[in-house]
Coordinates of C-alpha atoms and ligand atoms in Angstrom, one line a residue:
Chain A
M1 CA 0.0 0.2 0.0
N2 CA 2.9 2.5 0.5
I3 CA 4.2 2.4 -2.8
P4 CA 1.1 3.4 -4.6
A5 CA 0.4 6.1 -2.0
G6 CA 4.1 7.5 -2.5
T7 CA 4.0 7.3 -6.1
I8 CA 0.5 9.2 -6.8
P9 CA 1.9 12.8 -6.0
T10 CA 4.9 12.3 -8.1
A11 CA 2.7 11.4 -11.0
K12 CA 0.4 14.4 -10.3
A13 CA 3.5 16.7 -10.3
D14 CA 4.8 15.3 -13.1
K15 CA 1.4 15.7 -14.9
K16 CA 1.2 19.4 -13.9
I17 CA 4.6 19.8 -15.4
K18 CA 3.6 18.2 -18.5
I19 CA 0.2 20.4 -18.8
N20 CA 2.3 23.5 -17.9
S21 CA 5.0 22.9 -20.8
E22 CA 1.9 21.8 -23.1
L23 CA 0.5 25.3 -22.4
K24 CA 3.7 26.7 -23.0
T25 CA 4.2 25.3 -26.5
E26 CA 0.7 26.2 -27.3
F27 CA 1.4 29.8 -26.5
F28 CA 4.5 29.9 -28.8
R29 CA 2.7 28.0 -31.5
R30 CA 0.2 31.0 -31.2
Y31 CA 2.2 34.1 -30.8
F32 CA 5.9 33.2 -32.0
R33 CA 5.5 33.2 -35.7
V34 CA 8.0 33.9 -38.8
V35 CA 5.0 36.8 -39.6
H36 CA 6.2 38.7 -36.3
G37 CA 9.9 38.9 -37.3
L38 CA 8.9 40.1 -40.9
F39 CA 7.0 42.9 -39.2
A40 CA 9.9 44.0 -37.2
V41 CA 12.2 43.9 -40.5
L42 CA 9.5 45.9 -42.2
I43 CA 9.6 48.4 -39.4
L44 CA 13.3 48.7 -39.1
I45 CA 14.0 49.0 -42.7
Q46 CA 11.8 52.3 -43.1
F47 CA 14.6 53.7 -41.0
L48 CA 17.4 53.2 -43.4
P49 CA 18.4 56.4 -45.4
D50 CA 16.1 57.0 -48.4
Q51 CA 17.7 56.9 -51.9
L52 CA 15.1 59.0 -53.4
Q53 CA 14.8 62.5 -53.8
T54 CA 11.2 63.1 -53.1
E55 CA 9.3 62.2 -49.8
T56 CA 8.8 58.7 -49.1
Y57 CA 5.7 59.1 -46.6
I58 CA 7.2 56.0 -44.2
F59 CA 4.8 56.7 -41.4
Y60 CA 1.9 55.5 -43.7
V61 CA 3.9 52.2 -44.0
I62 CA 4.4 51.8 -40.5
W63 CA 1.0 52.8 -39.3
F64 CA -0.5 50.3 -41.8
A65 CA 2.1 47.6 -40.8
V66 CA 1.2 48.1 -36.8
G67 CA -2.6 48.1 -37.9
V68 CA -2.2 44.8 -39.3
E69 CA 0.2 43.5 -36.7
I70 CA -2.4 44.5 -33.8
L71 CA -5.0 42.7 -36.0
T72 CA -3.0 39.7 -36.5
L73 CA -2.2 39.5 -32.6
I74 CA -5.8 39.9 -31.8
L75 CA -6.8 37.1 -34.3
S76 CA -4.0 35.0 -33.0
A77 CA -5.8 35.1 -29.6
V78 CA -9.4 34.5 -31.1
I79 CA -8.8 32.2 -34.2
K80 CA -9.2 28.4 -32.5
K81 CA -8.4 26.5 -35.5
T82 CA -4.6 26.2 -36.4
A83 CA -5.4 25.7 -40.2
S84 CA -7.1 29.0 -40.2
L85 CA -4.9 30.9 -38.0
N86 CA -1.9 29.6 -40.4
L87 CA -3.6 30.6 -43.2
F88 CA -4.3 34.2 -41.9
T89 CA -0.6 34.8 -40.7
D90 CA 0.7 33.5 -44.4
I91 CA -1.5 36.0 -46.1
V92 CA 0.0 38.8 -43.6
G93 CA 3.3 37.3 -43.7
F94 CA 2.8 37.5 -47.7
I95 CA 2.0 41.3 -47.4
Y96 CA 4.9 42.2 -45.0
G97 CA 7.4 40.3 -47.7
L98 CA 6.0 42.2 -50.8
L99 CA 6.3 45.5 -48.5
I100 CA 9.8 44.8 -47.6
A101 CA 10.7 44.1 -51.1
W102 CA 8.9 46.9 -52.7
T103 CA 10.4 49.4 -49.7
L104 CA 13.7 48.1 -50.6
A105 CA 13.6 48.3 -54.3
T106 CA 12.3 51.8 -54.3
A107 CA 12.6 54.3 -51.3
K108 CA 15.7 52.6 -50.3
F109 CA 18.1 51.4 -53.1
N110 CA 16.2 53.2 -55.8
L111 CA 16.3 49.9 -57.9
L112 CA 13.6 50.7 -60.3
K113 CA 12.2 53.6 -62.3
A114 CA 11.0 56.2 -59.5
A115 CA 8.2 57.5 -62.1
L116 CA 6.9 54.1 -62.5
F117 CA 7.3 52.5 -59.2
P118 CA 6.3 55.0 -56.5
P119 CA 7.3 53.6 -53.0
P120 CA 4.6 52.1 -50.9
G121 CA 4.1 55.0 -48.3
K122 CA 3.5 57.0 -51.4
V123 CA 0.9 54.6 -52.6
F124 CA -0.9 54.3 -49.0
R125 CA -1.0 58.2 -48.7
Q126 CA -2.8 58.3 -52.2
F127 CA -5.1 55.9 -51.0
I128 CA -6.1 57.9 -47.9
N129 CA -6.6 61.1 -49.8
D130 CA -8.6 59.4 -52.6
Y131 CA -10.8 57.5 -50.2
D132 CA -14.0 59.2 -51.4
K133 CA -13.2 59.0 -55.2
I134 CA -12.5 55.4 -54.7
L135 CA -15.6 54.7 -53.0
V136 CA -17.8 56.2 -55.6
N137 CA -15.6 54.0 -58.1
I138 CA -16.3 51.1 -56.3
Q139 CA -20.0 51.6 -55.9
S140 CA -20.1 52.3 -59.6
S141 CA -18.7 49.0 -60.7
V142 CA -19.9 47.0 -57.9
G143 CA -23.4 48.3 -58.8
I144 CA -23.2 47.4 -62.2
I145 CA -22.2 44.0 -61.6
L146 CA -24.6 43.4 -59.0
Q147 CA -27.4 44.6 -61.4
G148 CA -26.6 42.4 -64.2
Y149 CA -25.7 39.6 -62.2
L150 CA -28.6 39.4 -60.0
L151 CA -30.8 39.9 -62.9
A152 CA -29.3 37.0 -64.9
L153 CA -29.6 34.8 -61.7
I154 CA -33.2 35.6 -61.2
I155 CA -34.3 34.5 -64.8
A156 CA -31.5 31.9 -65.4
I157 CA -32.0 29.8 -62.6
P158 CA -35.9 29.6 -62.8
L159 CA -35.6 29.3 -66.6
G160 CA -32.9 26.7 -66.3
L161 CA -35.0 24.4 -63.7
F162 CA -37.9 24.7 -66.2
L163 CA -36.4 23.9 -69.5
G164 CA -34.0 21.3 -67.9
W165 CA -37.3 19.8 -66.3
N166 CA -38.7 19.6 -69.7
A167 CA -35.5 18.5 -71.3
R168 CA -35.5 15.6 -69.1
L169 CA -38.7 14.8 -70.3
G170 CA -37.4 14.7 -73.7
S171 CA -37.3 18.0 -75.3
S172 CA -34.2 19.6 -77.0
A173 CA -33.6 22.9 -75.3
T174 CA -30.1 21.8 -74.2
Y175 CA -29.0 22.4 -77.7
I176 CA -30.2 25.9 -78.1
S177 CA -28.8 27.1 -75.0
K178 CA -25.2 25.5 -76.0
F179 CA -25.2 27.0 -79.1
L180 CA -26.2 30.5 -77.7
G181 CA -23.9 30.4 -74.8
A182 CA -21.0 29.4 -77.0
I183 CA -21.1 33.2 -78.4
P184 CA -18.5 35.1 -75.9
P185 CA -20.6 37.8 -74.5
I186 CA -18.2 40.7 -75.8
V187 CA -19.7 40.4 -79.2
Y188 CA -22.7 41.5 -77.9
I189 CA -21.2 45.3 -76.7
P190 CA -21.4 46.9 -80.1
Y191 CA -25.1 45.9 -80.5
G192 CA -25.8 46.6 -77.0
I193 CA -24.6 50.1 -77.6
A194 CA -26.6 50.6 -80.5
L195 CA -29.4 49.5 -78.7
L196 CA -29.1 50.9 -75.4
P197 CA -28.7 54.5 -74.3
T198 CA -25.9 54.8 -71.7
F199 CA -22.8 53.0 -71.0
K200 CA -23.9 51.9 -67.8
S201 CA -27.0 50.1 -69.3
V202 CA -24.8 48.6 -71.8
S203 CA -22.4 47.1 -69.1
V204 CA -25.4 45.7 -67.1
F205 CA -26.7 44.1 -70.3
V206 CA -23.4 42.7 -71.0
I207 CA -22.8 41.3 -67.5
F208 CA -26.5 40.2 -67.4
L209 CA -25.4 38.3 -70.8
A210 CA -21.9 36.9 -69.4
T211 CA -23.6 35.5 -66.2
F212 CA -27.0 34.4 -67.9
W213 CA -25.4 31.6 -70.1
P214 CA -23.3 29.8 -67.6
V215 CA -25.9 30.0 -65.1
L216 CA -28.7 28.7 -67.5
S217 CA -26.6 25.8 -68.9
G218 CA -25.2 25.0 -65.5
T219 CA -28.8 24.8 -64.1
M220 CA -30.0 22.9 -67.0
S221 CA -27.2 20.3 -66.9
G222 CA -27.5 20.3 -63.0
V223 CA -31.3 19.2 -63.4
M224 CA -30.5 16.7 -66.0
N225 CA -28.2 15.1 -63.4
V226 CA -30.3 14.7 -60.6
E227 CA -30.8 11.2 -59.8
K228 CA -33.8 9.4 -60.7
K229 CA -34.3 8.0 -57.1
T230 CA -34.5 11.6 -55.7
I231 CA -37.1 12.5 -58.1
D232 CA -39.0 9.3 -57.4
S233 CA -38.8 10.1 -53.9
A234 CA -40.4 13.2 -54.2
K235 CA -42.9 12.3 -56.6
V236 CA -44.4 9.4 -54.1
L237 CA -45.0 12.2 -51.7
N238 CA -47.2 13.6 -54.4
V239 CA -45.4 16.9 -54.7
G240 CA -46.9 19.8 -56.9
K241 CA -45.1 20.8 -59.8
F242 CA -43.6 24.0 -57.9
T243 CA -42.8 22.3 -55.3
M244 CA -41.0 19.7 -57.4
L245 CA -39.1 22.5 -59.1
F246 CA -38.2 24.8 -56.2
S247 CA -37.6 22.4 -53.1
V248 CA -36.5 19.1 -54.8
I249 CA -34.9 20.3 -58.0
L250 CA -33.2 23.1 -57.0
P251 CA -31.4 22.3 -54.3
A252 CA -30.7 18.8 -55.8
S253 CA -28.8 20.8 -58.5
L254 CA -27.3 23.6 -56.7
Q255 CA -24.0 22.3 -56.8
Q256 CA -24.0 22.6 -60.4
I257 CA -26.0 25.8 -60.5
F258 CA -22.8 27.2 -58.4
I259 CA -20.4 26.5 -60.7
G260 CA -22.3 28.3 -63.6
C261 CA -22.8 31.4 -60.8
N262 CA -18.9 31.2 -60.4
Q263 CA -17.9 31.7 -64.1
G264 CA -20.5 34.3 -64.5
L265 CA -19.0 36.2 -61.6
T266 CA -15.3 35.8 -63.1
V267 CA -16.3 36.6 -66.5
S268 CA -18.3 39.8 -65.2
F269 CA -15.5 41.0 -63.5
V270 CA -13.0 40.9 -66.5
L271 CA -15.5 42.4 -68.9
L272 CA -16.7 45.1 -66.6
T273 CA -13.1 46.4 -65.8
S274 CA -12.3 46.1 -69.3
A275 CA -15.2 47.8 -70.7
E276 CA -14.4 50.8 -68.1
M277 CA -11.3 51.1 -69.5
I278 CA -12.7 51.5 -72.8
G279 CA -15.6 53.8 -72.5
A280 CA -16.6 54.8 -69.0
Q281 CA -16.8 57.8 -66.8
S282 CA -16.5 56.1 -63.8
G283 CA -15.6 52.7 -62.1
L284 CA -12.4 51.4 -61.0
G285 CA -11.4 50.3 -64.7
Y286 CA -11.9 53.9 -65.5
Y287 CA -9.9 55.0 -62.6
I288 CA -6.9 52.9 -63.3
K289 CA -6.8 53.8 -67.1
N290 CA -7.5 57.4 -66.5
Y291 CA -4.7 57.9 -63.9
S292 CA -2.3 55.9 -66.1
D293 CA -2.8 58.0 -69.1
F294 CA -2.1 61.1 -67.0
G295 CA 1.3 59.0 -66.1
D296 CA 0.0 59.1 -62.3
Y297 CA 1.3 55.5 -61.4
T298 CA 0.9 56.1 -57.8
R299 CA -2.9 56.2 -58.5
T300 CA -2.5 53.2 -61.0
I301 CA -1.1 51.1 -58.5
V302 CA -3.8 52.3 -55.8
G303 CA -6.6 51.2 -58.5
L304 CA -5.0 47.9 -59.0
I305 CA -5.1 47.1 -55.4
V306 CA -8.3 48.1 -54.8
V307 CA -9.5 45.9 -57.9
G308 CA -7.6 42.9 -56.0
I309 CA -9.4 43.7 -52.7
V310 CA -12.6 44.1 -54.3
I311 CA -12.2 40.7 -56.0
V312 CA -11.0 39.1 -52.9
I313 CA -13.9 40.5 -50.9
I314 CA -16.7 39.3 -53.5
S315 CA -15.2 35.8 -54.0
F316 CA -15.0 35.6 -50.3
I317 CA -18.8 36.6 -49.9
F318 CA -19.6 34.3 -52.9
N319 CA -18.0 31.4 -51.3
S320 CA -19.5 31.8 -47.8
I321 CA -23.0 31.8 -49.7
Q322 CA -21.9 28.8 -51.2
K323 CA -20.8 27.0 -48.4
Y324 CA -23.7 27.9 -46.5
L325 CA -26.1 26.6 -48.9
L326 CA -24.3 23.4 -49.5
R327 CA -23.5 22.9 -45.8
W328 CA -25.7 19.5 -46.1
K329 CA -22.9 18.1 -48.4
Q330 CA -20.1 16.0 -47.0
Chain B
M1 CA -64.3 -5.2 -51.2
S2 CA -60.9 -5.4 -50.8
K3 CA -58.5 -2.5 -49.9
I4 CA -56.1 -3.1 -52.7
E5 CA -57.0 -5.2 -55.7
I6 CA -54.4 -6.2 -58.5
N7 CA -55.9 -7.2 -61.3
H8 CA -54.1 -9.1 -64.3
L9 CA -51.4 -6.8 -64.1
T10 CA -49.1 -6.8 -67.0
V11 CA -45.8 -4.6 -67.6
D12 CA -43.5 -5.0 -70.6
Y13 CA -40.1 -2.7 -70.4
T14 CA -39.1 -1.6 -74.0
E15 CA -35.3 -0.8 -74.2
K16 CA -33.6 -0.6 -77.7
K17 CA -36.9 -1.6 -79.4
K18 CA -36.5 -5.0 -77.4
S19 CA -39.6 -5.6 -75.3
F20 CA -39.0 -7.4 -72.0
T21 CA -41.8 -8.8 -69.8
A22 CA -41.3 -8.0 -66.3
L23 CA -44.8 -9.1 -64.7
K24 CA -47.1 -11.3 -66.4
D25 CA -51.0 -11.4 -65.4
V26 CA -50.4 -10.8 -61.8
S27 CA -53.5 -10.9 -59.7
F28 CA -54.0 -10.8 -55.9
S29 CA -55.8 -8.6 -53.6
I30 CA -55.2 -7.1 -49.6
E31 CA -57.5 -6.4 -47.3
E32 CA -57.9 -3.1 -45.0
G33 CA -55.3 -3.4 -42.5
E34 CA -53.6 -6.3 -43.5
F35 CA -49.6 -6.7 -43.9
V36 CA -48.7 -8.5 -46.9
S37 CA -45.3 -9.4 -47.8
V38 CA -44.0 -9.8 -51.3
I39 CA -41.1 -12.5 -51.6
G40 CA -39.3 -13.7 -54.6
S41 CA -35.7 -14.1 -55.8
S42 CA -34.0 -11.0 -57.5
G43 CA -35.4 -10.0 -61.0
C44 CA -39.1 -11.1 -60.3
G45 CA -40.4 -8.2 -60.6
K46 CA -41.1 -7.1 -57.0
S47 CA -40.0 -3.5 -57.5
T48 CA -41.9 -3.2 -60.8
L49 CA -45.0 -4.2 -59.0
L50 CA -44.3 -1.6 -56.3
S51 CA -43.7 1.2 -58.5
I52 CA -46.9 0.5 -60.2
L53 CA -48.9 0.6 -56.9
E54 CA -46.6 3.7 -56.0
G55 CA -47.8 5.5 -59.1
I56 CA -44.7 6.3 -60.6
N57 CA -45.0 3.7 -63.3
T58 CA -47.8 2.6 -65.5
P59 CA -49.0 -1.1 -66.6
T60 CA -48.9 -2.1 -70.2
D61 CA -52.1 -4.1 -69.4
G62 CA -54.8 -4.4 -66.2
E63 CA -55.0 -2.2 -63.4
I64 CA -54.9 -1.7 -59.6
L65 CA -57.7 -0.6 -57.5
I66 CA -57.7 1.2 -54.4
N67 CA -60.8 1.4 -52.4
G68 CA -62.5 0.3 -55.7
E69 CA -60.9 3.2 -58.0
K70 CA -58.3 2.5 -60.5
I71 CA -55.1 4.1 -59.4
R72 CA -53.8 6.9 -61.8
G73 CA -50.4 8.1 -60.5
T74 CA -49.2 8.8 -57.1
G75 CA -51.5 9.8 -54.4
T76 CA -51.4 11.1 -50.8
D77 CA -53.5 7.7 -49.6
R78 CA -50.0 6.0 -50.0
G79 CA -46.6 6.3 -47.9
V80 CA -43.5 5.0 -49.4
V81 CA -40.1 3.9 -47.9
F82 CA -37.7 2.6 -50.7
Q83 CA -34.7 0.7 -50.3
H84 CA -32.3 3.1 -51.0
Y85 CA -32.5 5.8 -48.4
S86 CA -35.3 8.4 -49.8
L87 CA -34.3 11.3 -47.8
F88 CA -33.6 14.5 -49.2
P89 CA -30.0 15.1 -48.5
W90 CA -30.5 19.0 -48.1
M91 CA -32.9 18.8 -45.4
T92 CA -32.4 17.9 -41.9
A93 CA -34.1 14.7 -40.3
R94 CA -36.7 17.1 -38.8
K95 CA -37.4 19.0 -41.9
N96 CA -37.5 15.7 -44.0
V97 CA -40.5 14.5 -41.9
A98 CA -41.9 17.9 -42.0
F99 CA -41.7 18.1 -45.7
G100 CA -43.7 14.7 -45.9
I101 CA -46.4 16.1 -43.8
K102 CA -46.7 19.0 -45.6
Q103 CA -47.6 17.4 -48.8
V104 CA -50.6 15.4 -47.3
N105 CA -51.7 18.3 -44.9
H106 CA -51.5 21.5 -46.5
S107 CA -53.3 23.3 -43.7
A108 CA -50.8 22.4 -40.8
S109 CA -48.5 25.6 -39.7
R110 CA -44.9 25.0 -39.6
S111 CA -44.6 24.8 -36.1
E112 CA -47.5 22.0 -36.0
R113 CA -45.7 20.2 -38.8
Y114 CA -42.6 20.3 -36.6
K115 CA -44.2 19.2 -33.5
I116 CA -45.9 16.1 -35.3
A117 CA -42.3 15.5 -36.9
D118 CA -40.7 15.4 -33.5
E119 CA -43.2 13.2 -32.4
F120 CA -42.6 10.3 -35.0
L121 CA -38.7 11.0 -34.5
D122 CA -39.1 10.4 -30.9
K123 CA -41.0 7.1 -31.9
V124 CA -38.0 5.9 -34.3
G125 CA -35.7 6.7 -31.3
L126 CA -34.0 9.6 -33.0
E127 CA -35.3 12.5 -31.0
Q128 CA -31.5 13.6 -30.6
F129 CA -30.7 13.6 -34.4
K130 CA -33.8 15.4 -35.4
N131 CA -31.3 18.5 -36.7
K132 CA -28.8 16.3 -38.6
Y133 CA -28.5 15.9 -42.1
P134 CA -28.9 12.6 -43.7
S135 CA -25.0 12.6 -44.5
Q136 CA -24.7 12.8 -40.9
L137 CA -26.6 9.6 -40.3
S138 CA -25.8 6.0 -40.7
G139 CA -28.2 4.1 -43.1
G140 CA -30.1 2.5 -40.2
M141 CA -30.8 5.8 -38.9
Q142 CA -31.6 7.1 -42.3
Q143 CA -34.0 4.6 -42.9
R144 CA -35.5 5.0 -39.4
V145 CA -36.2 8.6 -40.7
A146 CA -37.8 7.7 -44.0
I147 CA -40.3 5.2 -41.8
A148 CA -40.9 8.0 -39.4
R149 CA -41.9 10.2 -42.6
A150 CA -44.2 7.4 -43.9
L151 CA -45.8 6.8 -40.6
A152 CA -46.0 10.8 -39.9
M153 CA -47.9 11.3 -43.2
D154 CA -50.5 9.1 -41.6
T155 CA -51.5 7.5 -45.2
D156 CA -54.0 4.4 -45.2
I157 CA -51.2 2.4 -47.0
L158 CA -47.6 1.7 -46.5
L159 CA -45.5 0.6 -49.7
M160 CA -42.1 -0.8 -48.6
D161 CA -39.5 -2.0 -51.1
E162 CA -37.0 -4.0 -49.3
P163 CA -36.5 -1.2 -46.6
F164 CA -34.1 -3.0 -44.6
G165 CA -32.2 -4.7 -47.6
A166 CA -29.0 -2.4 -47.3
I167 CA -29.1 -2.5 -43.5
D168 CA -26.3 -4.6 -41.5
A169 CA -28.0 -7.9 -39.7
K170 CA -28.1 -6.2 -36.2
N171 CA -29.8 -3.2 -37.0
R172 CA -32.0 -5.0 -39.4
T173 CA -33.3 -7.1 -36.6
I174 CA -33.7 -4.0 -34.6
L175 CA -35.8 -2.0 -37.4
Q176 CA -37.9 -5.3 -37.9
E177 CA -39.0 -5.3 -34.4
L178 CA -39.5 -1.3 -34.4
L179 CA -41.6 -1.6 -37.7
L180 CA -43.6 -4.5 -36.1
E181 CA -44.4 -2.6 -32.9
L182 CA -45.4 0.3 -34.6
W183 CA -47.8 -1.1 -36.7
E184 CA -49.2 -3.4 -34.2
N185 CA -49.8 -0.8 -31.8
A186 CA -51.5 1.6 -34.3
T187 CA -55.4 2.0 -34.4
P188 CA -56.6 1.7 -37.3
R189 CA -53.6 -0.5 -38.5
K190 CA -52.4 0.5 -41.7
T191 CA -52.3 -1.5 -44.9
V192 CA -48.9 -2.5 -45.7
V193 CA -47.3 -4.1 -49.0
F194 CA -43.9 -5.0 -48.0
V195 CA -41.3 -6.4 -50.4
T196 CA -38.5 -8.6 -49.1
H197 CA -36.3 -11.4 -50.1
D198 CA -35.9 -12.4 -46.6
I199 CA -38.0 -15.3 -45.5
D200 CA -37.8 -14.9 -41.3
E201 CA -38.4 -11.1 -42.0
A202 CA -41.6 -11.9 -44.0
I203 CA -43.0 -14.6 -41.8
L204 CA -42.4 -12.0 -38.7
L205 CA -44.1 -9.4 -40.2
S206 CA -46.7 -10.4 -41.9
D207 CA -50.5 -11.6 -42.4
K208 CA -49.9 -13.2 -45.9
I209 CA -46.9 -13.8 -47.9
V210 CA -47.4 -13.5 -51.9
M211 CA -44.4 -15.5 -53.5
M212 CA -43.1 -14.5 -56.7
T213 CA -41.5 -16.5 -59.7
A214 CA -39.2 -14.8 -62.3
N215 CA -39.6 -14.9 -66.0
P216 CA -42.0 -13.3 -66.6
G217 CA -42.7 -12.4 -63.1
R218 CA -46.2 -14.1 -61.7
V219 CA -47.5 -14.9 -58.3
Y220 CA -46.3 -18.5 -57.6
R221 CA -48.1 -18.9 -54.2
E222 CA -50.3 -17.0 -51.4
L223 CA -50.0 -18.3 -47.8
K224 CA -51.8 -17.0 -44.9
V225 CA -49.2 -16.6 -41.9
P226 CA -51.1 -18.5 -39.0
F227 CA -49.4 -16.8 -36.0
D228 CA -51.1 -14.6 -33.5
R229 CA -50.1 -11.2 -32.5
P230 CA -48.8 -9.5 -30.9
R231 CA -45.6 -11.4 -32.3
N232 CA -42.4 -11.7 -30.2
R233 CA -39.5 -13.0 -32.4
S234 CA -37.5 -14.7 -30.1
E235 CA -40.7 -16.9 -28.8
L236 CA -41.7 -17.4 -32.1
V237 CA -38.8 -18.6 -33.9
Q238 CA -38.6 -21.3 -31.1
T239 CA -42.3 -22.9 -31.7
K240 CA -42.1 -25.9 -33.6
E241 CA -45.0 -24.4 -36.2
Y242 CA -42.6 -21.7 -37.0
N243 CA -40.1 -24.2 -38.0
K244 CA -42.6 -26.1 -40.1
F245 CA -43.9 -23.1 -41.7
R246 CA -40.6 -22.1 -42.5
N247 CA -39.6 -25.1 -43.9
N248 CA -42.7 -25.3 -46.2
L249 CA -42.0 -21.9 -47.4
L250 CA -38.2 -22.9 -48.3
S251 CA -39.2 -25.9 -49.8
L252 CA -41.7 -24.0 -52.3
F253 CA -38.7 -21.3 -53.0
Y254 CA -36.8 -24.3 -54.0
S255 CA -39.3 -26.3 -56.0
D256 CA -39.9 -23.1 -57.8
I257 CA -36.2 -22.9 -58.9
A258 CA -36.1 -26.8 -59.6
D259 CA -39.2 -26.3 -61.6
K260 CA -37.4 -23.7 -63.7
I261 CA -34.3 -25.8 -64.0
G262 CA -36.5 -29.0 -64.8
G263 CA -38.0 -26.5 -67.7
E264 CA -41.2 -27.2 -67.0
E265 CA -44.3 -24.7 -66.5
V266 CA -45.3 -24.4 -62.8
V267 CA -49.1 -25.4 -62.6
L268 CA -50.7 -22.2 -60.6
Ligands
ADP401 N1 -36.6 0.5 -66.2 C1 -36.6 -0.7 -66.5 N2 -36.3 -0.8 -67.7 C2 -35.8 -2.3 -68.4 N3 -36.2 -3.5 -67.5 C3 -36.2 -3.2 -66.4 C4 -36.4 -1.9 -65.7 N4 -36.8 -2.1 -64.4 C5 -36.5 -3.5 -64.2 N5 -36.5 -4.2 -65.1 C6 -36.0 -5.3 -65.3 O1 -37.4 -6.1 -65.2 C7 -37.2 -7.1 -64.3 C8 -37.7 -7.2 -63.0 O2 -36.9 -6.1 -62.3 P1 -37.4 -5.7 -60.7 O3 -38.9 -5.2 -60.7 O4 -36.6 -4.6 -60.3 O5 -37.2 -6.8 -60.2 P2 -37.0 -7.0 -58.3 O6 -37.5 -5.9 -57.4 O7 -37.8 -8.4 -58.0 O8 -35.5 -7.6 -58.2 C9 -35.7 -7.3 -64.1 O9 -34.8 -8.3 -65.0 C10 -35.0 -6.2 -64.5 O10 -33.9 -6.0 -65.2
MG402 MG1 -36.2 -4.9 -56.4

């Protein structure tokens, strides 16, 4: 009896130490990351002597980096999943790395043509100064995309369900959609310009078409591929036609509908920014084109970054919606 | 008048211009509140027969009457459980059941439907899983949900096509007993057509067994199951009568096959 009585406290103490050290490694894993080292490097190099004649606005970079760093630390405490945290710090690390290279190549060593490659501080400053203008342009571009895109979804999905359902019952609607969908939407632009009064309405029209065909054919092939047993299961419940289409066929084809939606979104963005560069008086494509025409490459870079951010945000929203609506899939 | 009358049912499938007779002149009837099993080897047309009863398929010849009326298509008087788990994967267990209820009872509000759904999920022992999606449930659990849905729809007739065919032996036993209990305790009892190729399952559950034979699918024998209810599997299988009945059924099954091998027509 003596032996176990003696060993228990030791075992307990051992366990305590183990838990303690586990906590410590967990703490290290969360807060001691390469990304923070990159942050330190980024801050330090800002204080190297400038090689450029013009102002480099290092404090804009510093404030930006400090803001991102604080956010990273907060999220390090908040995010539970290691995988998500890793992804986030990887992205931040990439941004820091890019800023380090950018700072060194421009402000500090002047390796690139100064007129074409402004230092990062200048770009950040321009971003803040142009904030209002940028917002208006985002609104203009995103507004056009949303209008054309949503209009296309509202029409293409029900139509695709209806045509797909009838095609399943043996008609040849698929071929019509395949043929019309094969025409690249950009060729409709001249026709649209002749037909519609403003640049905006032409843009909405083109985005509508760019989205309409992939969504229509995605929906139709989704419907054609719904398993017979799913349809039989619904039939024996004696569902009405409307319920069959919208409560059974629609969710059953959702994955393929999303493929069409995704394709439409990508094409819409490319088309709109290109179109804005050609003929618009507003929008992100216009912003970029306009300032690069005037040789204002600081603003051109601001525009590029904004386009990137907008696309990332929209894809994120799109993916979240898709993930939510398909949450029942394994 | 019988609840269901199957009259001279013939079903031909045409594939690539070749016609195949899956059912030929099948006739039998089912009384109200009767539990009837249809057994027979694979390919003898059991599923075909049930698809006509379900209304998702139409016969080449003959007809089926329910309450004296010829069936045309699907109907709210029949609840169905398929072998493949017929749940909608995008609905939770509870929503699947509530969706079935909605199709037969348009006036019930959503909360009423959920209440009934919960009650039946409770009956099949799944109250804790009501918010799970089918992909999160085992095959046996999915089939419980399908049974709960069919029962919650409160149809006069239940049609089941090998509902436990894809479930492991242990869970199959549990589900058979669950179905037996739910059916025996309901008032009034539902009329059930139950397809199986498991002889023990057929004896345990049914009032009557319809044996079918293949090529083309026909009725081979109809047998009344002479055991009192409520039935208890473990007691029943120990009785002499049970084993006698079972052996009789088995020998019929094999004599059918022997007849086929001998090439002689079976006289019905
Ligand atoms: N849709 C169909 N088209 C052509 N032949 C079919 C079809 N469905 C079933 N069959 C054939 O009809 C016969 C009976 O099938 P089925 O009713 O599924 O039998 P069981 O359910 O008894 O196994 C089989 O030979 C099968 O191949
Ligand atoms: Mg079958």
